[in-house]
PDB file of C-alpha atoms in Angstrom:
ATOM      1  CA  UNK I   1       0.000   0.000   0.000  1.00  0.00           C
ATOM      2  CA  UNK I   2       0.906   3.644  -0.056  1.00  0.00           C
ATOM      3  CA  UNK I   3       3.575   4.700   2.389  1.00  0.00           C
ATOM      4  CA  UNK I   4       5.180   7.854   3.616  1.00  0.00           C
ATOM      5  CA  UNK I   5       8.684   7.172   4.858  1.00  0.00           C
ATOM      6  CA  UNK I   6      10.036   9.643   7.398  1.00  0.00           C
ATOM      7  CA  UNK I   7      13.671   9.882   8.476  1.00  0.00           C
ATOM      8  CA  UNK I   8      15.478   9.962  10.764  1.00  0.00           C
ATOM      9  CA  UNK I   9      13.587   8.231  13.559  1.00  0.00           C
ATOM     10  CA  UNK I  10      15.491  10.249  16.177  1.00  0.00           C
ATOM     11  CA  UNK I  11      17.797  13.226  16.059  1.00  0.00           C
ATOM     12  CA  UNK I  12      19.893  14.389  18.980  1.00  0.00           C
ATOM     13  CA  UNK I  13      21.133  17.977  18.727  1.00  0.00           C
ATOM     14  CA  UNK I  14      22.788  20.495  20.966  1.00  0.00           C
ATOM     15  CA  UNK I  15      20.625  23.507  21.679  1.00  0.00           C
ATOM     16  CA  UNK I  16      21.342  26.044  18.969  1.00  0.00           C
ATOM     17  CA  UNK I  17      22.065  23.459  16.282  1.00  0.00           C
ATOM     18  CA  UNK I  18      19.798  22.904  13.306  1.00  0.00           C
ATOM     19  CA  UNK I  19      17.360  20.012  12.819  1.00  0.00           C
ATOM     20  CA  UNK I  20      15.872  18.517   9.671  1.00  0.00           C
ATOM     21  CA  UNK I  21      13.357  15.749   9.054  1.00  0.00           C
ATOM     22  CA  UNK I  22      12.468  14.323   5.645  1.00  0.00           C
ATOM     23  CA  UNK I  23       9.403  12.587   4.242  1.00  0.00           C
ATOM     24  CA  UNK I  24       9.200  10.586   1.037  1.00  0.00           C
ATOM     25  CA  UNK I  25       6.073   9.166  -0.526  1.00  0.00           C
ATOM     26  CA  UNK I  26       5.829   6.251  -2.934  1.00  0.00           C
ATOM     27  CA  UNK I  27       3.154   8.145  -4.878  1.00  0.00           C
ATOM     28  CA  UNK I  28       2.303  11.740  -5.752  1.00  0.00           C
ATOM     29  CA  UNK I  29       0.504  13.567  -2.979  1.00  0.00           C
ATOM     30  CA  UNK I  30      -2.183  16.214  -3.332  1.00  0.00           C
ATOM     31  CA  UNK I  31      -0.866  17.971  -0.238  1.00  0.00           C
ATOM     32  CA  UNK I  32       1.204  17.343   2.846  1.00  0.00           C
ATOM     33  CA  UNK I  33       0.642  18.410   6.424  1.00  0.00           C
ATOM     34  CA  UNK I  34       3.081  18.689   9.326  1.00  0.00           C
ATOM     35  CA  UNK I  35       2.250  18.140  12.986  1.00  0.00           C
ATOM     36  CA  UNK I  36       4.179  18.423  16.248  1.00  0.00           C
ATOM     37  CA  UNK I  37       3.583  16.241  19.288  1.00  0.00           C
ATOM     38  CA  UNK I  38       5.162  17.371  22.534  1.00  0.00           C
ATOM     39  CA  UNK I  39       6.152  14.668  25.055  1.00  0.00           C
ATOM     40  CA  UNK I  40       2.971  13.478  26.769  1.00  0.00           C
ATOM     41  CA  UNK I  41       0.838  15.517  24.402  1.00  0.00           C
ATOM     42  CA  UNK I  42      -1.142  15.067  21.242  1.00  0.00           C
ATOM     43  CA  UNK I  43      -0.332  16.019  17.630  1.00  0.00           C
ATOM     44  CA  UNK I  44      -0.874  19.675  16.814  1.00  0.00           C
ATOM     45  CA  UNK I  45      -1.165  20.935  13.257  1.00  0.00           C
ATOM     46  CA  UNK I  46       1.676  23.154  12.064  1.00  0.00           C
ATOM     47  CA  UNK I  47       1.166  23.745   8.354  1.00  0.00           C
ATOM     48  CA  UNK I  48      -0.107  22.422   5.046  1.00  0.00           C
ATOM     49  CA  UNK I  49       1.760  22.552   1.724  1.00  0.00           C
ATOM     50  CA  UNK I  50      -0.173  22.181  -1.513  1.00  0.00           C
ATOM     51  CA  UNK I  51       1.814  23.490  -4.479  1.00  0.00           C
ATOM     52  CA  UNK I  52       4.732  21.843  -6.217  1.00  0.00           C
ATOM     53  CA  UNK I  53       8.000  23.345  -4.953  1.00  0.00           C
ATOM     54  CA  UNK I  54       6.231  25.321  -2.225  1.00  0.00           C
ATOM     55  CA  UNK I  55       8.301  26.747   0.620  1.00  0.00           C
ATOM     56  CA  UNK I  56       6.734  28.189   3.755  1.00  0.00           C
ATOM     57  CA  UNK I  57       8.349  29.656   6.851  1.00  0.00           C
ATOM     58  CA  UNK I  58       7.151  29.985  10.408  1.00  0.00           C
ATOM     59  CA  UNK I  59       9.807  31.859  12.394  1.00  0.00           C
ATOM     60  CA  UNK I  60      12.694  29.362  12.676  1.00  0.00           C
ATOM     61  CA  UNK I  61      10.801  26.564  10.870  1.00  0.00           C
ATOM     62  CA  UNK I  62      11.052  26.116   7.096  1.00  0.00           C
ATOM     63  CA  UNK I  63       8.786  23.674   5.274  1.00  0.00           C
ATOM     64  CA  UNK I  64       9.351  22.501   1.702  1.00  0.00           C
ATOM     65  CA  UNK I  65       7.275  20.453  -0.727  1.00  0.00           C
ATOM     66  CA  UNK I  66       9.173  18.819  -3.568  1.00  0.00           C
ATOM     67  CA  UNK I  67       8.687  19.606  -7.241  1.00  0.00           C
ATOM     68  CA  UNK I  68       7.222  16.151  -7.877  1.00  0.00           C
ATOM     69  CA  UNK I  69       5.006  16.419  -4.761  1.00  0.00           C
ATOM     70  CA  UNK I  70       6.475  13.194  -3.429  1.00  0.00           C
ATOM     71  CA  UNK I  71       8.776  14.533  -0.759  1.00  0.00           C
ATOM     72  CA  UNK I  72       8.836  17.186   1.910  1.00  0.00           C
ATOM     73  CA  UNK I  73      11.126  18.467   4.615  1.00  0.00           C
ATOM     74  CA  UNK I  74      10.970  20.452   7.811  1.00  0.00           C
ATOM     75  CA  UNK I  75      14.058  22.383   8.891  1.00  0.00           C
ATOM     76  CA  UNK I  76      14.432  24.099  12.246  1.00  0.00           C
ATOM     77  CA  UNK I  77      17.182  26.678  12.601  1.00  0.00           C
ATOM     78  CA  UNK I  78      18.931  27.145  15.946  1.00  0.00           C
ATOM     79  CA  UNK I  79      16.853  24.706  17.977  1.00  0.00           C
ATOM     80  CA  UNK I  80      15.512  25.687  21.379  1.00  0.00           C
ATOM     81  CA  UNK I  81      14.269  23.524  24.247  1.00  0.00           C
ATOM     82  CA  UNK I  82      10.705  24.412  23.284  1.00  0.00           C
ATOM     83  CA  UNK I  83      11.232  22.581  19.971  1.00  0.00           C
ATOM     84  CA  UNK I  84      11.513  19.205  21.706  1.00  0.00           C
ATOM     85  CA  UNK I  85       8.925  16.695  20.525  1.00  0.00           C
ATOM     86  CA  UNK I  86       8.062  14.416  17.644  1.00  0.00           C
ATOM     87  CA  UNK I  87       7.410  15.899  14.218  1.00  0.00           C
ATOM     88  CA  UNK I  88       5.061  14.037  11.882  1.00  0.00           C
ATOM     89  CA  UNK I  89       4.358  14.526   8.232  1.00  0.00           C
ATOM     90  CA  UNK I  90       1.045  13.346   6.786  1.00  0.00           C
ATOM     91  CA  UNK I  91       0.501  13.189   3.051  1.00  0.00           C
ATOM     92  CA  UNK I  92      -2.917  13.216   1.442  1.00  0.00           C
ATOM     93  CA  UNK I  93      -3.318  10.822  -1.451  1.00  0.00           C
ATOM     94  CA  UNK I  94      -5.714  10.924  -4.391  1.00  0.00           C
ATOM     95  CA  UNK I  95      -8.355   9.058  -2.359  1.00  0.00           C
ATOM     96  CA  UNK I  96      -8.287  11.794   0.338  1.00  0.00           C
ATOM     97  CA  UNK I  97      -6.617   9.425   2.784  1.00  0.00           C
ATOM     98  CA  UNK I  98      -4.040  10.948   5.093  1.00  0.00           C
ATOM     99  CA  UNK I  99      -0.944   8.742   5.162  1.00  0.00           C
ATOM    100  CA  UNK I 100       1.184   9.398   8.244  1.00  0.00           C
ATOM    101  CA  UNK I 101       4.930   9.197   8.522  1.00  0.00           C
ATOM    102  CA  UNK I 102       6.417   7.451  11.562  1.00  0.00           C
ATOM    103  CA  UNK I 103       7.670  10.735  13.009  1.00  0.00           C
ATOM    104  CA  UNK I 104      11.074  12.135  13.911  1.00  0.00           C
ATOM    105  CA  UNK I 105      11.798  12.666  17.570  1.00  0.00           C
ATOM    106  CA  UNK I 106      13.865  15.768  18.299  1.00  0.00           C
ATOM    107  CA  UNK I 107      15.972  15.425  21.424  1.00  0.00           C
ATOM    108  CA  UNK I 108      18.033  18.284  22.822  1.00  0.00           C
ATOM    109  CA  UNK I 109      21.279  17.092  24.429  1.00  0.00           C
ATOM    110  CA  UNK I 110      21.793  18.425  27.956  1.00  0.00           C
TER     111      UNK I 110
ATOM    112  CA  UNK R   1      -7.289  23.687  24.336  1.00  0.00           C
ATOM    113  CA  UNK R   2     -10.863  22.417  24.676  1.00  0.00           C
ATOM    114  CA  UNK R   3     -11.792  21.948  21.016  1.00  0.00           C
ATOM    115  CA  UNK R   4     -11.691  18.147  21.237  1.00  0.00           C
ATOM    116  CA  UNK R   5     -12.152  16.389  24.560  1.00  0.00           C
ATOM    117  CA  UNK R   6     -11.693  12.738  25.403  1.00  0.00           C
ATOM    118  CA  UNK R   7     -12.702  10.692  28.423  1.00  0.00           C
ATOM    119  CA  UNK R   8     -11.386   8.901  30.273  1.00  0.00           C
ATOM    120  CA  UNK R   9      -7.781  10.094  30.067  1.00  0.00           C
ATOM    121  CA  UNK R  10      -6.505   6.827  31.513  1.00  0.00           C
ATOM    122  CA  UNK R  11      -8.089   3.388  31.503  1.00  0.00           C
ATOM    123  CA  UNK R  12      -6.936   0.044  32.858  1.00  0.00           C
ATOM    124  CA  UNK R  13      -9.029  -2.945  31.915  1.00  0.00           C
ATOM    125  CA  UNK R  14      -8.917  -6.692  31.980  1.00  0.00           C
ATOM    126  CA  UNK R  15      -9.235  -8.781  28.857  1.00  0.00           C
ATOM    127  CA  UNK R  16     -12.822  -9.736  29.676  1.00  0.00           C
ATOM    128  CA  UNK R  17     -14.069  -6.224  30.423  1.00  0.00           C
ATOM    129  CA  UNK R  18     -16.250  -4.018  28.261  1.00  0.00           C
ATOM    130  CA  UNK R  19     -15.501  -0.319  28.263  1.00  0.00           C
ATOM    131  CA  UNK R  20     -16.114   2.704  26.058  1.00  0.00           C
ATOM    132  CA  UNK R  21     -13.996   5.676  25.100  1.00  0.00           C
ATOM    133  CA  UNK R  22     -15.753   8.969  24.469  1.00  0.00           C
ATOM    134  CA  UNK R  23     -14.786  11.868  22.254  1.00  0.00           C
ATOM    135  CA  UNK R  24     -16.555  15.191  21.859  1.00  0.00           C
ATOM    136  CA  UNK R  25     -15.675  18.019  19.498  1.00  0.00           C
ATOM    137  CA  UNK R  26     -16.854  21.587  19.986  1.00  0.00           C
ATOM    138  CA  UNK R  27     -15.626  22.909  16.643  1.00  0.00           C
ATOM    139  CA  UNK R  28     -18.615  22.270  14.389  1.00  0.00           C
ATOM    140  CA  UNK R  29     -16.607  19.816  12.285  1.00  0.00           C
ATOM    141  CA  UNK R  30     -18.112  17.215   9.992  1.00  0.00           C
ATOM    142  CA  UNK R  31     -15.444  14.514  10.161  1.00  0.00           C
ATOM    143  CA  UNK R  32     -14.159  12.578  13.153  1.00  0.00           C
ATOM    144  CA  UNK R  33     -11.390   9.993  13.471  1.00  0.00           C
ATOM    145  CA  UNK R  34     -10.060   7.338  15.830  1.00  0.00           C
ATOM    146  CA  UNK R  35      -6.312   6.668  15.855  1.00  0.00           C
ATOM    147  CA  UNK R  36      -4.155   4.205  17.747  1.00  0.00           C
ATOM    148  CA  UNK R  37      -0.669   5.334  18.747  1.00  0.00           C
ATOM    149  CA  UNK R  38       1.735   2.677  19.992  1.00  0.00           C
ATOM    150  CA  UNK R  39       5.365   3.156  20.905  1.00  0.00           C
ATOM    151  CA  UNK R  40       7.679   3.135  17.908  1.00  0.00           C
ATOM    152  CA  UNK R  41       4.841   2.904  15.379  1.00  0.00           C
ATOM    153  CA  UNK R  42       3.229   5.474  13.101  1.00  0.00           C
ATOM    154  CA  UNK R  43      -0.190   6.775  13.935  1.00  0.00           C
ATOM    155  CA  UNK R  44      -2.640   4.075  12.880  1.00  0.00           C
ATOM    156  CA  UNK R  45      -5.933   5.315  11.524  1.00  0.00           C
ATOM    157  CA  UNK R  46      -8.722   3.074  12.784  1.00  0.00           C
ATOM    158  CA  UNK R  47     -12.016   4.654  11.743  1.00  0.00           C
ATOM    159  CA  UNK R  48     -13.258   7.728   9.914  1.00  0.00           C
ATOM    160  CA  UNK R  49     -16.724   9.198  10.156  1.00  0.00           C
ATOM    161  CA  UNK R  50     -17.985  11.877   7.818  1.00  0.00           C
ATOM    162  CA  UNK R  51     -21.373  13.429   8.519  1.00  0.00           C
ATOM    163  CA  UNK R  52     -22.030  10.612  10.993  1.00  0.00           C
ATOM    164  CA  UNK R  53     -21.420   7.878   8.419  1.00  0.00           C
ATOM    165  CA  UNK R  54     -18.463   5.527   8.690  1.00  0.00           C
ATOM    166  CA  UNK R  55     -16.371   6.010   5.582  1.00  0.00           C
ATOM    167  CA  UNK R  56     -13.209   4.120   6.506  1.00  0.00           C
ATOM    168  CA  UNK R  57     -12.520   1.028   8.540  1.00  0.00           C
ATOM    169  CA  UNK R  58      -8.887   0.078   8.241  1.00  0.00           C
ATOM    170  CA  UNK R  59      -9.005  -3.645   8.974  1.00  0.00           C
ATOM    171  CA  UNK R  60      -9.592  -3.072  12.655  1.00  0.00           C
ATOM    172  CA  UNK R  61     -10.481  -6.158  14.728  1.00  0.00           C
ATOM    173  CA  UNK R  62     -14.130  -6.492  15.670  1.00  0.00           C
ATOM    174  CA  UNK R  63     -13.270  -6.142  19.356  1.00  0.00           C
ATOM    175  CA  UNK R  64     -13.184  -2.408  18.569  1.00  0.00           C
ATOM    176  CA  UNK R  65     -16.612  -1.024  17.695  1.00  0.00           C
ATOM    177  CA  UNK R  66     -17.117   2.655  16.855  1.00  0.00           C
ATOM    178  CA  UNK R  67     -20.293   4.653  17.214  1.00  0.00           C
ATOM    179  CA  UNK R  68     -21.083   8.158  16.004  1.00  0.00           C
ATOM    180  CA  UNK R  69     -24.529   9.218  17.263  1.00  0.00           C
ATOM    181  CA  UNK R  70     -24.138  12.781  15.975  1.00  0.00           C
ATOM    182  CA  UNK R  71     -21.517  14.991  14.407  1.00  0.00           C
ATOM    183  CA  UNK R  72     -20.144  16.122  17.786  1.00  0.00           C
ATOM    184  CA  UNK R  73     -19.711  12.775  19.513  1.00  0.00           C
ATOM    185  CA  UNK R  74     -17.695   9.674  18.764  1.00  0.00           C
ATOM    186  CA  UNK R  75     -17.378   6.534  20.855  1.00  0.00           C
ATOM    187  CA  UNK R  76     -15.080   3.542  20.716  1.00  0.00           C
ATOM    188  CA  UNK R  77     -16.548   0.477  22.392  1.00  0.00           C
ATOM    189  CA  UNK R  78     -13.994  -2.034  23.620  1.00  0.00           C
ATOM    190  CA  UNK R  79     -14.662  -5.721  24.255  1.00  0.00           C
ATOM    191  CA  UNK R  80     -12.326  -8.634  25.054  1.00  0.00           C
ATOM    192  CA  UNK R  81      -9.184  -6.715  24.253  1.00  0.00           C
ATOM    193  CA  UNK R  82      -5.677  -8.160  24.188  1.00  0.00           C
ATOM    194  CA  UNK R  83      -2.575  -6.828  25.970  1.00  0.00           C
ATOM    195  CA  UNK R  84      -1.172  -5.726  22.583  1.00  0.00           C
ATOM    196  CA  UNK R  85      -4.112  -3.316  22.326  1.00  0.00           C
ATOM    197  CA  UNK R  86      -2.537  -1.217  25.069  1.00  0.00           C
ATOM    198  CA  UNK R  87      -1.792   2.155  23.487  1.00  0.00           C
ATOM    199  CA  UNK R  88      -2.774   5.811  23.346  1.00  0.00           C
ATOM    200  CA  UNK R  89      -6.116   6.189  21.554  1.00  0.00           C
ATOM    201  CA  UNK R  90      -6.502   9.560  19.930  1.00  0.00           C
ATOM    202  CA  UNK R  91      -9.645  11.148  18.605  1.00  0.00           C
ATOM    203  CA  UNK R  92      -9.462  13.893  15.999  1.00  0.00           C
ATOM    204  CA  UNK R  93     -11.835  16.027  13.981  1.00  0.00           C
ATOM    205  CA  UNK R  94     -11.598  18.117  10.834  1.00  0.00           C
ATOM    206  CA  UNK R  95     -13.950  20.486   9.040  1.00  0.00           C
ATOM    207  CA  UNK R  96     -14.511  17.950   6.289  1.00  0.00           C
ATOM    208  CA  UNK R  97     -12.899  14.687   5.280  1.00  0.00           C
ATOM    209  CA  UNK R  98     -11.502  16.110   2.050  1.00  0.00           C
ATOM    210  CA  UNK R  99     -10.883  19.421   0.343  1.00  0.00           C
ATOM    211  CA  UNK R 100      -9.568  22.693   1.658  1.00  0.00           C
ATOM    212  CA  UNK R 101      -7.052  22.910   4.452  1.00  0.00           C
ATOM    213  CA  UNK R 102      -8.630  20.170   6.538  1.00  0.00           C
ATOM    214  CA  UNK R 103      -6.126  20.002   9.299  1.00  0.00           C
ATOM    215  CA  UNK R 104      -6.997  17.593  12.040  1.00  0.00           C
ATOM    216  CA  UNK R 105      -7.557  18.720  15.607  1.00  0.00           C
ATOM    217  CA  UNK R 106      -6.653  16.072  18.147  1.00  0.00           C
ATOM    218  CA  UNK R 107      -7.965  15.378  21.606  1.00  0.00           C
ATOM    219  CA  UNK R 108      -5.595  14.643  24.508  1.00  0.00           C
ATOM    220  CA  UNK R 109      -6.037  10.888  24.084  1.00  0.00           C
ATOM    221  CA  UNK R 110      -6.953   7.979  26.330  1.00  0.00           C
ATOM    222  CA  UNK R 111      -4.007   5.965  27.637  1.00  0.00           C
ATOM    223  CA  UNK R 112      -5.333   2.376  27.633  1.00  0.00           C
ATOM    224  CA  UNK R 113      -3.669  -0.497  29.466  1.00  0.00           C
ATOM    225  CA  UNK R 114      -5.020  -4.012  28.977  1.00  0.00           C
ATOM    226  CA  UNK R 115      -3.985  -6.479  31.662  1.00  0.00           C
TER     227      UNK R 115
END
């Protein structure tokens, strides 16, 4: 079946370093959404990308949607402790199903 | 955030018990979802309701039985569960199932432990 692969599973960074997570779909997506789940919390919507090659920014977060609408990335510049959590991508296929990635857990090294 | 509420927040049950999880959304949305979240696994979509009709059932065992009496309420009835069913059960809603922005709003979840 359709899959959205998300890597890496975990990323350990020092506070102030950058963080990136990548999602790749086996098929073309109509759009892709990104969510953040804080430890002990529930997923919270961050953004949706719809257009081929789209780039959107939210403060230190940069979201990209690939030209072929099969891949996406989330980049955080100069991580802070408030960024800790698991970041999920979710791609919408042609049948309106939302296919979730496994998530990337961002861990800030003490 | 009180847009989507879930009760109970924690539940411990034996394999022979019957229990129900409740979800309520106060956002006027037309679509509601049940997800299972286990450690080290992606979010697993269990059921989707759109305008109170079940539109997706992703091969979920019959020991899980959903009910959507109206567009604001969603239940998950549990019967003779297995220990591997222990997980966080998340409810979500969205304006519609398809089209538009359609981000999903999640409740806080019910942490279920099956003994």
